[in-house]
Coordinates of C-alpha atoms in Angstrom, one line a residue:
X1 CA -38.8 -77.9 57.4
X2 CA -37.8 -81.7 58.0
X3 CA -40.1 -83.9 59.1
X4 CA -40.0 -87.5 60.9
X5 CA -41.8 -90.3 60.5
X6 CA -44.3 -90.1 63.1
X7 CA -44.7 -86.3 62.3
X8 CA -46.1 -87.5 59.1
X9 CA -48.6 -90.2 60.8
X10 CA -49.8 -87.6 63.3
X11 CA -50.7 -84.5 60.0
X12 CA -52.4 -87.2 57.8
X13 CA -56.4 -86.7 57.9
X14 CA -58.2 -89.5 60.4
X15 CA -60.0 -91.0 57.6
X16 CA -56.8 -92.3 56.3
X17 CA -56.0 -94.1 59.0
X18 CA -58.9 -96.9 58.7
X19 CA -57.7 -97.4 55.1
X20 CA -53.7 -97.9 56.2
X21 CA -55.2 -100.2 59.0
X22 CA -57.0 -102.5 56.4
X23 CA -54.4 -103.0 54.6
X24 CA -51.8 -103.6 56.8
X25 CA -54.4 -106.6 58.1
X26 CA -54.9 -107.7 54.7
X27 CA -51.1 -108.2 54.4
X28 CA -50.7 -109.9 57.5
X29 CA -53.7 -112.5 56.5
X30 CA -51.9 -112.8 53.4
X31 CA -48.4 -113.9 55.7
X32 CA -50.7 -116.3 57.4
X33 CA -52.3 -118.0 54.4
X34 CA -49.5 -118.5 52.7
X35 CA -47.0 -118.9 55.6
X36 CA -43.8 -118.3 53.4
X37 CA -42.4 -114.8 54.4
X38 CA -41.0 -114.4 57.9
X39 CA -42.0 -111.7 60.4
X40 CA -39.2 -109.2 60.1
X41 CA -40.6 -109.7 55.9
X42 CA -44.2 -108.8 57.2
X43 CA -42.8 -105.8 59.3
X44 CA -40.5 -104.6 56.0
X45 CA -43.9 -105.0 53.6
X46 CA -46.2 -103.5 56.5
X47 CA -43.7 -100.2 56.6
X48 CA -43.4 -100.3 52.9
X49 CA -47.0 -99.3 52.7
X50 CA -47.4 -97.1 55.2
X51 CA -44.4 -94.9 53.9
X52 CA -45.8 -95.2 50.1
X53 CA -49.3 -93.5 51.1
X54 CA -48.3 -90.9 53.6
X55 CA -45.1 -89.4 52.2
X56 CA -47.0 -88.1 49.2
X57 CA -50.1 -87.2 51.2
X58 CA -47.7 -85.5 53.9
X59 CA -46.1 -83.5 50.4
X60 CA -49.3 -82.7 49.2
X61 CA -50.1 -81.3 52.4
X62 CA -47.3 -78.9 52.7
X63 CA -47.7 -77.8 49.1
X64 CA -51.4 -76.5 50.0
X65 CA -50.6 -75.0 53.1
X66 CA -47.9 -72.9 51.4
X67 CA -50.0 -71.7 48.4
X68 CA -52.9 -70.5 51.0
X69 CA -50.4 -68.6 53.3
X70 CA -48.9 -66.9 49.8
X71 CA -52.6 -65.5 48.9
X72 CA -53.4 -64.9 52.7
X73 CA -50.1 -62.3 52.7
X74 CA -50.5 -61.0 49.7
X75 CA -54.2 -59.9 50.7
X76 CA -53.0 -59.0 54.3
X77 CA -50.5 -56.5 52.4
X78 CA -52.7 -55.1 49.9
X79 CA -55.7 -54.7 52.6
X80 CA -53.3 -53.3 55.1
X81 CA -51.6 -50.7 52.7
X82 CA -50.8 -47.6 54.8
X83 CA -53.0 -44.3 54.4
X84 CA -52.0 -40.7 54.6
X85 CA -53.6 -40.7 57.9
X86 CA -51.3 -43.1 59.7
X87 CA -48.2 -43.7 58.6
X88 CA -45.7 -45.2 60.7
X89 CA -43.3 -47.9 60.9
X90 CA -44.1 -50.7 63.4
X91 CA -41.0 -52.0 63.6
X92 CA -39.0 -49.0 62.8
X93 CA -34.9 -48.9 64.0
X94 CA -32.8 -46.4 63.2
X95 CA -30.4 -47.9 61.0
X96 CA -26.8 -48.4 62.5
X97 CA -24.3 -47.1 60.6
X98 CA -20.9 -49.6 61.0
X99 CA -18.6 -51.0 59.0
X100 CA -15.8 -53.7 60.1
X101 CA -13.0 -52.1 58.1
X102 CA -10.3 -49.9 59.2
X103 CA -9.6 -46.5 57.0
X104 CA -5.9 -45.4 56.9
X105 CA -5.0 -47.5 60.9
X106 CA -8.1 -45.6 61.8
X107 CA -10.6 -48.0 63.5
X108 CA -14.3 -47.3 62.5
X109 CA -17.2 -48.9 63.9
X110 CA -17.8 -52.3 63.1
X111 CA -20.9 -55.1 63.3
X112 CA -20.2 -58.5 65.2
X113 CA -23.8 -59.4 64.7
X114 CA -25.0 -62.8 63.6
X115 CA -26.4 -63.0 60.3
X116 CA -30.1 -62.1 61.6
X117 CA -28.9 -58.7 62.8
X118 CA -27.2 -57.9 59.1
X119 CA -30.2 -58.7 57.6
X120 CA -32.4 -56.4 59.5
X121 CA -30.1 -53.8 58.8
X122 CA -30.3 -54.7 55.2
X123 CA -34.0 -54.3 55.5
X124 CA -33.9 -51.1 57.6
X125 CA -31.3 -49.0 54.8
X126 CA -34.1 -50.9 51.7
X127 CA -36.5 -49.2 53.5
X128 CA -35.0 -45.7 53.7
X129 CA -33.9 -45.6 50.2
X130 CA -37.4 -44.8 48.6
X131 CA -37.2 -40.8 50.1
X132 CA -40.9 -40.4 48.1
X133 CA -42.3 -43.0 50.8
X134 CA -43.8 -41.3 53.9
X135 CA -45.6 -44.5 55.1
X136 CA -42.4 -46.1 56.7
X137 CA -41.9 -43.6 59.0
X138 CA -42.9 -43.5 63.1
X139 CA -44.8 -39.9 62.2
X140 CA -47.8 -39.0 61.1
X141 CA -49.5 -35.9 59.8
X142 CA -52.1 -34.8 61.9
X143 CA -54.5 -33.3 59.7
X144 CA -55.9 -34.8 56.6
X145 CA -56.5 -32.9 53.0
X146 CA -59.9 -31.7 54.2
X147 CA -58.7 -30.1 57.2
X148 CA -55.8 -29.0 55.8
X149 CA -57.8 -27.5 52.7
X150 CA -55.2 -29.0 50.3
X151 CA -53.4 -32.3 49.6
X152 CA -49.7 -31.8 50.7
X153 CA -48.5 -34.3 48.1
X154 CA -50.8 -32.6 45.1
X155 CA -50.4 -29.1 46.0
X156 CA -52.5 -26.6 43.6
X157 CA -50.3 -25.0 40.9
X158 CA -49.9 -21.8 42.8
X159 CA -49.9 -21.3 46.8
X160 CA -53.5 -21.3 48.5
X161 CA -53.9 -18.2 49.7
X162 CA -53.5 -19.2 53.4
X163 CA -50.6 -21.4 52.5
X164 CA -49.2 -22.5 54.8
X165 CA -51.5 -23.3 57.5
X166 CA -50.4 -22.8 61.3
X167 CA -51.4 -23.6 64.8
X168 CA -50.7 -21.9 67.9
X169 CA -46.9 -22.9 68.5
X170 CA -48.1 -23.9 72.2
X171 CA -50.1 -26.3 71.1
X172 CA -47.3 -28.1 68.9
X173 CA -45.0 -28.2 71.9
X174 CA -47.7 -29.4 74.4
X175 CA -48.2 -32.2 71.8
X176 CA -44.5 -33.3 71.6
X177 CA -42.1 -31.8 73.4
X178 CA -38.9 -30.6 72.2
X179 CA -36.6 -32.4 74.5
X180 CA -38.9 -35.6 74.1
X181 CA -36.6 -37.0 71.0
X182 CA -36.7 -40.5 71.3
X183 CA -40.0 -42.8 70.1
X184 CA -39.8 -46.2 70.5
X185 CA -42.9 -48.1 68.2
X186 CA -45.5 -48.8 68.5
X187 CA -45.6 -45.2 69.5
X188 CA -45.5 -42.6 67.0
X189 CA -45.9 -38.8 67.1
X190 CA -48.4 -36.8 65.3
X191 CA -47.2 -34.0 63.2
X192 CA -48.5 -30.2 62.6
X193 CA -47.4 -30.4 59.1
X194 CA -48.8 -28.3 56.3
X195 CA -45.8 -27.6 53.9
X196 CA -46.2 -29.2 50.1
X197 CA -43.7 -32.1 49.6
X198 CA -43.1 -31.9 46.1
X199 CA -41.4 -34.7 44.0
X200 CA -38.4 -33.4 41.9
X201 CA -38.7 -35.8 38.8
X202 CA -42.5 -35.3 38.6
X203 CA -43.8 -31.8 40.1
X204 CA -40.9 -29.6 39.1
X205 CA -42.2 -26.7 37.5
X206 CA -44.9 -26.6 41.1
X207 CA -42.0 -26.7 43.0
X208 CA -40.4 -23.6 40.9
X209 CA -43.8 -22.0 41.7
X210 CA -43.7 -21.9 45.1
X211 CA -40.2 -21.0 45.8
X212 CA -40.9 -18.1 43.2
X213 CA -43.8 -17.3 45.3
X214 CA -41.3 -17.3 48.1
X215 CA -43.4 -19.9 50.0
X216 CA -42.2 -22.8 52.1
X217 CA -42.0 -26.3 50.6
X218 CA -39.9 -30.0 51.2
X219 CA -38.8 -31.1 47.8
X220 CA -38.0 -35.0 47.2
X221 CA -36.5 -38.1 44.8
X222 CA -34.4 -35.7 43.2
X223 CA -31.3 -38.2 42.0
X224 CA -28.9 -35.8 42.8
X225 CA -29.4 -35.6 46.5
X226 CA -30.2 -38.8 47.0
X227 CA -26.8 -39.6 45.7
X228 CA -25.4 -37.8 48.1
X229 CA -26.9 -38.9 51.0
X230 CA -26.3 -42.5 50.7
X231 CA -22.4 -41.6 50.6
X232 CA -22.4 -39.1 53.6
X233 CA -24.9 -41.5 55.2
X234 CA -21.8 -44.1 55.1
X235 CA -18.7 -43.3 58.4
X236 CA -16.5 -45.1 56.0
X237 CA -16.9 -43.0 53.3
X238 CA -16.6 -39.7 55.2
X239 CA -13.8 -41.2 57.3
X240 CA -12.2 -42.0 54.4
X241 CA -12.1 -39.0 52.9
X242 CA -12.5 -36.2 54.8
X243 CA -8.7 -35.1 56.5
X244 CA -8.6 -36.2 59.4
X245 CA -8.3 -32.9 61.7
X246 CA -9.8 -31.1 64.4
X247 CA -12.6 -29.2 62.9
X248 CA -14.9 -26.6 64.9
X249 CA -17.6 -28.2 67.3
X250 CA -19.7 -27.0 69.5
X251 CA -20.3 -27.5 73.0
X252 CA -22.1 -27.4 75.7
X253 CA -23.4 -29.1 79.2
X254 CA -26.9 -28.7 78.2
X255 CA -29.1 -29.8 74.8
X256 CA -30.1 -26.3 74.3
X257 CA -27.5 -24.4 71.9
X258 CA -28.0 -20.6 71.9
X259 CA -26.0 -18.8 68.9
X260 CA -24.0 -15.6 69.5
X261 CA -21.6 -13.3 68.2
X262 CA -18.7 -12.5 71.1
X263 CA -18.0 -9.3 68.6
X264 CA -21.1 -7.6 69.9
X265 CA -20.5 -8.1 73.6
X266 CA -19.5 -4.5 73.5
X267 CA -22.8 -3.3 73.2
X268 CA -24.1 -5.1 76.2
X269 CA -21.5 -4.6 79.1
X270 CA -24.1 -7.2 81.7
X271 CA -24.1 -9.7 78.8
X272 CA -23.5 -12.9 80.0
X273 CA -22.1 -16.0 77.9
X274 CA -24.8 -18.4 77.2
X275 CA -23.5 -22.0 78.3
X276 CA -22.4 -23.4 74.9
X277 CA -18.8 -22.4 73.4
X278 CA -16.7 -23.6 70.2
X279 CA -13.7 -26.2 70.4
X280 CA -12.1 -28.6 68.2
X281 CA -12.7 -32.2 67.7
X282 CA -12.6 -34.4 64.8
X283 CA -15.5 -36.1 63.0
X284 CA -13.9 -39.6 64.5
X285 CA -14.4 -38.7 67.9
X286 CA -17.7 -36.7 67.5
X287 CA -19.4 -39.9 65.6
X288 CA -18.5 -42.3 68.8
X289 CA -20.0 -39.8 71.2
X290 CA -23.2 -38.9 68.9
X291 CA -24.2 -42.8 68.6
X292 CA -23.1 -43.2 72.4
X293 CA -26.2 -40.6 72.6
X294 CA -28.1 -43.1 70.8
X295 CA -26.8 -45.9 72.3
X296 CA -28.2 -44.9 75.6
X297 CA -31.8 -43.6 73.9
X298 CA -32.5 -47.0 72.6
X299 CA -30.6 -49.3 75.2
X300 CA -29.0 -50.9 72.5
X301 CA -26.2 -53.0 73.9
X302 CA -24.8 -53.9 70.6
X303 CA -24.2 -49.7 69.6
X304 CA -22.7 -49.2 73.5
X305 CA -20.2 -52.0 72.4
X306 CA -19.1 -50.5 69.4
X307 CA -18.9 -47.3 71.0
X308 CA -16.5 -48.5 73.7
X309 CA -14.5 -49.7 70.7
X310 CA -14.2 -46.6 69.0
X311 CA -13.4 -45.1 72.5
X312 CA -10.7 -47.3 73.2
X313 CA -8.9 -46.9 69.4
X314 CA -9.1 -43.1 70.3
X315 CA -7.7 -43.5 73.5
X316 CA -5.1 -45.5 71.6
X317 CA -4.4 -42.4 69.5
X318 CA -4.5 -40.0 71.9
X319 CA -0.7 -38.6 71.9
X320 CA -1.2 -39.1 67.5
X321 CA -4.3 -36.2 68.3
X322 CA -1.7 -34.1 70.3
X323 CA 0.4 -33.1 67.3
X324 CA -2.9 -32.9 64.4
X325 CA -3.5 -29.5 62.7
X326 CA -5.7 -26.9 64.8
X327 CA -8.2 -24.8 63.6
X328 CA -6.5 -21.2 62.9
X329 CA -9.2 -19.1 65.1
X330 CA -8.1 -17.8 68.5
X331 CA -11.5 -18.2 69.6
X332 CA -11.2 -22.0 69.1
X333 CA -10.0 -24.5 72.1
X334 CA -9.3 -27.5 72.9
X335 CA -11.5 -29.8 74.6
X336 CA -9.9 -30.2 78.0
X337 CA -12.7 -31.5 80.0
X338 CA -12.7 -34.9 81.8
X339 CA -13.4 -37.9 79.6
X340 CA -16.3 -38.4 81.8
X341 CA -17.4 -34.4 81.3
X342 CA -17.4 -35.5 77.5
X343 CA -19.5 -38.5 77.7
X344 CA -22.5 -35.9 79.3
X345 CA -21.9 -32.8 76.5
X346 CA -23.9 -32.2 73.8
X347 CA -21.9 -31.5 70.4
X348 CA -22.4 -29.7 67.1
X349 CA -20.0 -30.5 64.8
X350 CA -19.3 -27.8 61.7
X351 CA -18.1 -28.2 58.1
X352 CA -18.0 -25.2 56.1
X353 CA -17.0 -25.1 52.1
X354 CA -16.2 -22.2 49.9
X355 CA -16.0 -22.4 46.4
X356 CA -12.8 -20.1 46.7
X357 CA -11.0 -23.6 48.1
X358 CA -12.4 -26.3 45.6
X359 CA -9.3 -26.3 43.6
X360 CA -7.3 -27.5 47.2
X361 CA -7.8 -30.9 47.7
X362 CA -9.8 -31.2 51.0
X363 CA -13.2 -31.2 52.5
X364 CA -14.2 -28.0 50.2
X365 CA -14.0 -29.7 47.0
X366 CA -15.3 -33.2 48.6
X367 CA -18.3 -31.6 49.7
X368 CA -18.9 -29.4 46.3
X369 CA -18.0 -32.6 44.2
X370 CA -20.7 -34.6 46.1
X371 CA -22.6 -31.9 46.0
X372 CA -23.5 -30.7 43.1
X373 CA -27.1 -29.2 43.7
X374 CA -25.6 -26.7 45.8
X375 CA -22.5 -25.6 43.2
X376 CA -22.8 -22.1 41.4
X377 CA -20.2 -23.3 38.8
X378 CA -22.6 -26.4 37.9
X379 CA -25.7 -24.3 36.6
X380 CA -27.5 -27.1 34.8
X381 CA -27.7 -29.2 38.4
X382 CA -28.3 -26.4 41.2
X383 CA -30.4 -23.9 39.2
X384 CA -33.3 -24.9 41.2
X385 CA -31.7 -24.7 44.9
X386 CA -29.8 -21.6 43.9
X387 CA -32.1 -18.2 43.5
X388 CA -29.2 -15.9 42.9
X389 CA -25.8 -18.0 42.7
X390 CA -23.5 -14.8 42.4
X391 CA -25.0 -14.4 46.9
X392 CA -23.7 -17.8 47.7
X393 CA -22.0 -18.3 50.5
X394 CA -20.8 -21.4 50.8
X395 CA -22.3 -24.9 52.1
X396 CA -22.7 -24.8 56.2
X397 CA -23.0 -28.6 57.2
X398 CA -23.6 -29.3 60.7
X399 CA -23.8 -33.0 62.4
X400 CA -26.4 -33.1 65.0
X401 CA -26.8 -35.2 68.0
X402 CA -29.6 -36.6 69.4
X403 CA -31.6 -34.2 71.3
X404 CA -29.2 -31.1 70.7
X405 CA -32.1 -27.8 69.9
X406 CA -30.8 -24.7 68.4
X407 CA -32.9 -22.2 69.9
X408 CA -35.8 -20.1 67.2
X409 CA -34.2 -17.9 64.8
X410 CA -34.2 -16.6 61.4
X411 CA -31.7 -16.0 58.6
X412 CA -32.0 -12.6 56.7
X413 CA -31.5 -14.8 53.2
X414 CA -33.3 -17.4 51.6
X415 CA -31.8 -20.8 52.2
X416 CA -32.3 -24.5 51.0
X417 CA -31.6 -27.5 53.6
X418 CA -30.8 -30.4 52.4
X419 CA -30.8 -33.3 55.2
X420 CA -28.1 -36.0 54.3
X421 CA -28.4 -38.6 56.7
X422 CA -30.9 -39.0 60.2
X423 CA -33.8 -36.8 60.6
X424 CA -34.4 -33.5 62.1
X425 CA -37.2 -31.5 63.7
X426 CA -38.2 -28.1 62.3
X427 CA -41.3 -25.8 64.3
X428 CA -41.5 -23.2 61.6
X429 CA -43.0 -19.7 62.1
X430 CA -44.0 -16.6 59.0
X431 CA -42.0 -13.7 59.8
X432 CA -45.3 -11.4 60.7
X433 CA -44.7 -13.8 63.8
X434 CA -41.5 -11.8 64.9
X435 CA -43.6 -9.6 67.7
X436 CA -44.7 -12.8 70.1
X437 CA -41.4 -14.6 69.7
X438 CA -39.3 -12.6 72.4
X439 CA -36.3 -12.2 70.4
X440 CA -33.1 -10.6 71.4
X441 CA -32.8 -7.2 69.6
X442 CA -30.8 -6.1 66.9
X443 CA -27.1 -5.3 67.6
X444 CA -27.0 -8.2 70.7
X445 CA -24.3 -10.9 70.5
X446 CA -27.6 -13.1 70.2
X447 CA -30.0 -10.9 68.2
X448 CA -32.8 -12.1 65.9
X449 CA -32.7 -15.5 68.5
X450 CA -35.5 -16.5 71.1
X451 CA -34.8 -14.9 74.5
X452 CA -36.4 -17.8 76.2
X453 CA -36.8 -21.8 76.2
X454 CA -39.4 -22.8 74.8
X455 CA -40.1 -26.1 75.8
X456 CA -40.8 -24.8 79.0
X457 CA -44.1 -24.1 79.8
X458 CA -43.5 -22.1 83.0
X459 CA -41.6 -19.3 81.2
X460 CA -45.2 -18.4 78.9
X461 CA -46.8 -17.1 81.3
X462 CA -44.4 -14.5 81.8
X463 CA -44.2 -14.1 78.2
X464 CA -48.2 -13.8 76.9
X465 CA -47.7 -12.5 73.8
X466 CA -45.6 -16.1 73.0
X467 CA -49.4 -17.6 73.3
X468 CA -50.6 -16.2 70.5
X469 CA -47.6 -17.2 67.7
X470 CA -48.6 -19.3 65.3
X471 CA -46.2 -22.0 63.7
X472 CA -46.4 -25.2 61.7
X473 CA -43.6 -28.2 61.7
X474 CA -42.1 -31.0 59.7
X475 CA -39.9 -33.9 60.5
X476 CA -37.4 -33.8 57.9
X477 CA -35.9 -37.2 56.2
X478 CA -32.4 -38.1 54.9
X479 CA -33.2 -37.1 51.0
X480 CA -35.2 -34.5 51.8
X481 CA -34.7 -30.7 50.9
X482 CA -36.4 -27.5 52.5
X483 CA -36.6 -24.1 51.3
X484 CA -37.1 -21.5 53.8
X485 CA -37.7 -17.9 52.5
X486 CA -35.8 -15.0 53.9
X487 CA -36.4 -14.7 57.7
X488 CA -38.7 -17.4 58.6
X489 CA -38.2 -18.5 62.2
X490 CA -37.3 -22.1 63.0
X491 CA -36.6 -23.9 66.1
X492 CA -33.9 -26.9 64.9
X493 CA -34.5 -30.1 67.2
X494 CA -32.2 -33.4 66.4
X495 CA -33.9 -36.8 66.8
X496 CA -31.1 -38.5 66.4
X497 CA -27.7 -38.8 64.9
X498 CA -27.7 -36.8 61.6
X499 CA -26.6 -34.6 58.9
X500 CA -27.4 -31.6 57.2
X501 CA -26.3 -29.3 54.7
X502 CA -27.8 -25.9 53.8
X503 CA -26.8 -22.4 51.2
X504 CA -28.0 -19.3 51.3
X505 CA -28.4 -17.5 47.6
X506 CA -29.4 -13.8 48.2
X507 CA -32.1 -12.2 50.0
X508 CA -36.0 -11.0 49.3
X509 CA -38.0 -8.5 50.8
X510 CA -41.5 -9.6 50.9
X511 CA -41.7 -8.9 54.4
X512 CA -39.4 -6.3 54.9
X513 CA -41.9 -4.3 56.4
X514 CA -42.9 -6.8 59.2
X515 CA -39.3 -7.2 60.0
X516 CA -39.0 -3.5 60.3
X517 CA -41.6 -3.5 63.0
X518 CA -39.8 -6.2 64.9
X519 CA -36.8 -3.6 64.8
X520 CA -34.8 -6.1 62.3
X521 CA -33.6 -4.5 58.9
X522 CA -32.8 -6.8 55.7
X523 CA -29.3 -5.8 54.3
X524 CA -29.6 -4.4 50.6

């Protein structure tokens, strides 16, 4: 900081004054006495004087003042040092994810932000890279280690027997809702979390444990995945090398995406299409209108710009799109609707890679190559996330957009998901749940899903039983892993723009039996 003259008269101490004063008389008495120097010689000497004492007690000022505000924030941080009990980021963004390049005549979003704006982003990705820190985050874990009756991060050595703990699945919803997805800070949500979050370089052979236990768990700081998501965090990277065509996607007028199979329609004749259907879009055009989505959540003028960019380079393109390569699926369509129509939809968009195609060079062998945690061929790095390798079936990646739920279901096969960039919403439910969760019946185009939305509270009282199921949740984190056992419900909510990646590897049958009452059956 640059200070004037009279701004260092004004921050010397009073006392000093008297002595300047004194002097600058016994100077002039001197002038008179001797009556040789002149009065533009008395001003020169009188300025002279004043400058030689306050500069250095101006300096010596400033260097105090600096040392005391250096201890006072280093005590501020070390006394203010987040807890397990609430953590949250104050001043928590989500990052923006632009670029000002162009891949192959392909414009992808870019920042016009002064330097400031950079910088927080800067701040914002530093502060997403540690995936082992929970206390920069706008959620919070409701219950501590007492209540809990174990310490999430220092889980025992095998599963507690009433591991994990659950709360009537009402009361998670009435807490947060799941079409509330947006939290601006300084609010944050509170979280029924219970599930161990282990860290891969330090509580391996735990983690093992517990997913031979067939239990539940997050699993973080594991290099691997990490590496991953920070490349398929980055548009540029994925623009760059992912082939640019029409992929499936799907859609619908509403957030809430209910699954089915149109080859089982047959066995319901007054079956009646749920709202949502498949077409084909490319990850371009799916990015603007996901960050549109959060463009609008956050009223963030400087997104809804970059948005219109993108919009008007695809626009550009348009007649380029026309003559692209289609998915090969007569079930797949194009996405007719009015550009206005498309602004409103919610969209899923879906990558699926098989081994069988890593040797073609495409989005198979990107996405095994970047992925090596989730590769049968590489035993050494996916041993862990791959029970039985040989009942792979691929990597299923889906791109979420803010506020899109896929309705409660479960898979009949263990899976691991790995979330690679945003953060996603999991309400998580035991099998022995499966009798007060309404689901579709076997052999329905929509069996083994929730019959009914649940974020409504009107539609529990005409279903009772739904009162007395018993889930848990967690908010999962770009880095982060999950491994669900074989047929555990869970209810998929998007907070914002993100991506995640899952595998299945074979199936168990610890609760076979409970599944059989709920008139499911495990394939063998």
């Amino acid at each position: 900081m640059a200070f004037t003259e009279r701004d260092l008269f004004h921050r010397r101490p009073a006392a000093s004054s008297t002595s300047i004063r004194k002097a600058v008389e016994m100077n002039n008495n001197c002038a008179r006495r001797k009556k040789r120097s002149s009065s533009k010689d008395q001003f020169v000497a009188t300025r002279v004087m004043i400058l030689g004492i306050t500069i250095p007690l101006a300096l010596l000022i400033l260097v105090v003042t600096r040392r005391g505000g250096e201890r006072s924030g280093a005590n501020l941080s070390k006394s203010d040092e987040p807890r397990d009990g609430s953590r949250f980021l104050k001043q928590w963004k989500p990052r923006l994810r632009m670029s000002d390049e162009k891949v192959g005549g392909r414009s992808i979003m870019h920042n016009n932000d002064e330097k400031s704006s950079a910088s927080k982003r800067a701040n914002h990705e530093k502060l997403q890279a540690d995936p082992k820190d929970d206390s920069k985050s706008i959620y919070t874990y409701k219950f501590s280690a007492s209540e809990l009756g174990y310490d999430i991060y220092h889980c025992p050595p095998t599963p507690p027997e009433d591991y994990p703990r659950s709360w009537p699945v009402t009361d998670i919803i009435s807490n947060w809702n799941p079409n509330d997805v947006t939290t601006i800070p300084p609010s944050h949500r509170e979280v029924y979390h219970s599930f161990c979050i282990f860290d891969y370089q330090t509580q391996y052979e735990t983690a093992l444990a517990y997913r031979n236990a067939e239990k539940p768990f997050i699993i973080r700081n594991d290099p691997k995945v990490i590496a991953a998501s920070k490349k398929w965090s980055s548009p540029k990277y994925l623009l760059e090398n992912l082939p640019e065509k029409k992929m499936y996607t799907e859609r619908s007028p509403v957030n809430h995406f209910m699954f089915y199979n149109p080859s089982q329609r047959k066995n319901y004749k007054n079956w009646v299409q749920p709202v949502n259907d498949v077409v084909s879009m490319t990850l371009a055009e799916w990015l603007e209108r996901s960050l549109e989505r959060d463009a609008l959540a956050l009223s963030d003028g400087d997104l809804k710009k970059q948005v219109e960019t993108m919009r008007e380079k695809r626009m550009e393109r348009g007649l380029i799109h026309e003559q692209q390569e289609k998915p090969q699926d007569d079930e797949i369509k194009e996405d007719y609707d009015f550009e206005e129509v498309k602004r409103h939809n919610w969209y899923y968009w879906r990558l699926n890679a098989f081994v069988e195609d890593v040797e073609k060079d495409g989005h198979s062998k990107l996405t095994f190559d970047d992925m090596p945690f989730f590769d049968p061929r590489k035993e050494e790095e996916s041993e862990f996330y791959l029970v039985d390798p040989s009942d792979q079936r691929g990597i299923n990646c889906r791109f979420g957009m803010r506020g899109v739920i896929a309705e409660s279901h479960c898979d009949l096969s263990r899976n691991m998901i790995a979330l690679l960039d945003g953060e996603r919403r999991y309400i998580i439910g035991h099998p022995n749940q499966c009798e007060n969760l309404y689901l579709f019946p076997r052999g329905h185009p929509s069996g083994r899903h929730a019959s009914f939305d649940w974020s409504n509270p009107s539609n529990w009282d005409s279903h009772p039983k739904f009162r007395n199921a018993l889930h848990s949740e967690v908010v999962m984190k770009a880095g982060d892993v999950m491994y669900l056992p074989t047929a555990w419900f869970h209810h998929i909510v998007n907070l914002n723009t993100n991506i995640q990646c899952n595998i299945r590897s074979g199936i168990s049958y610890e609760n076979n039996d409970v599944l059989k009452e709920c008139g499911f059956k495990l394939p063998k």
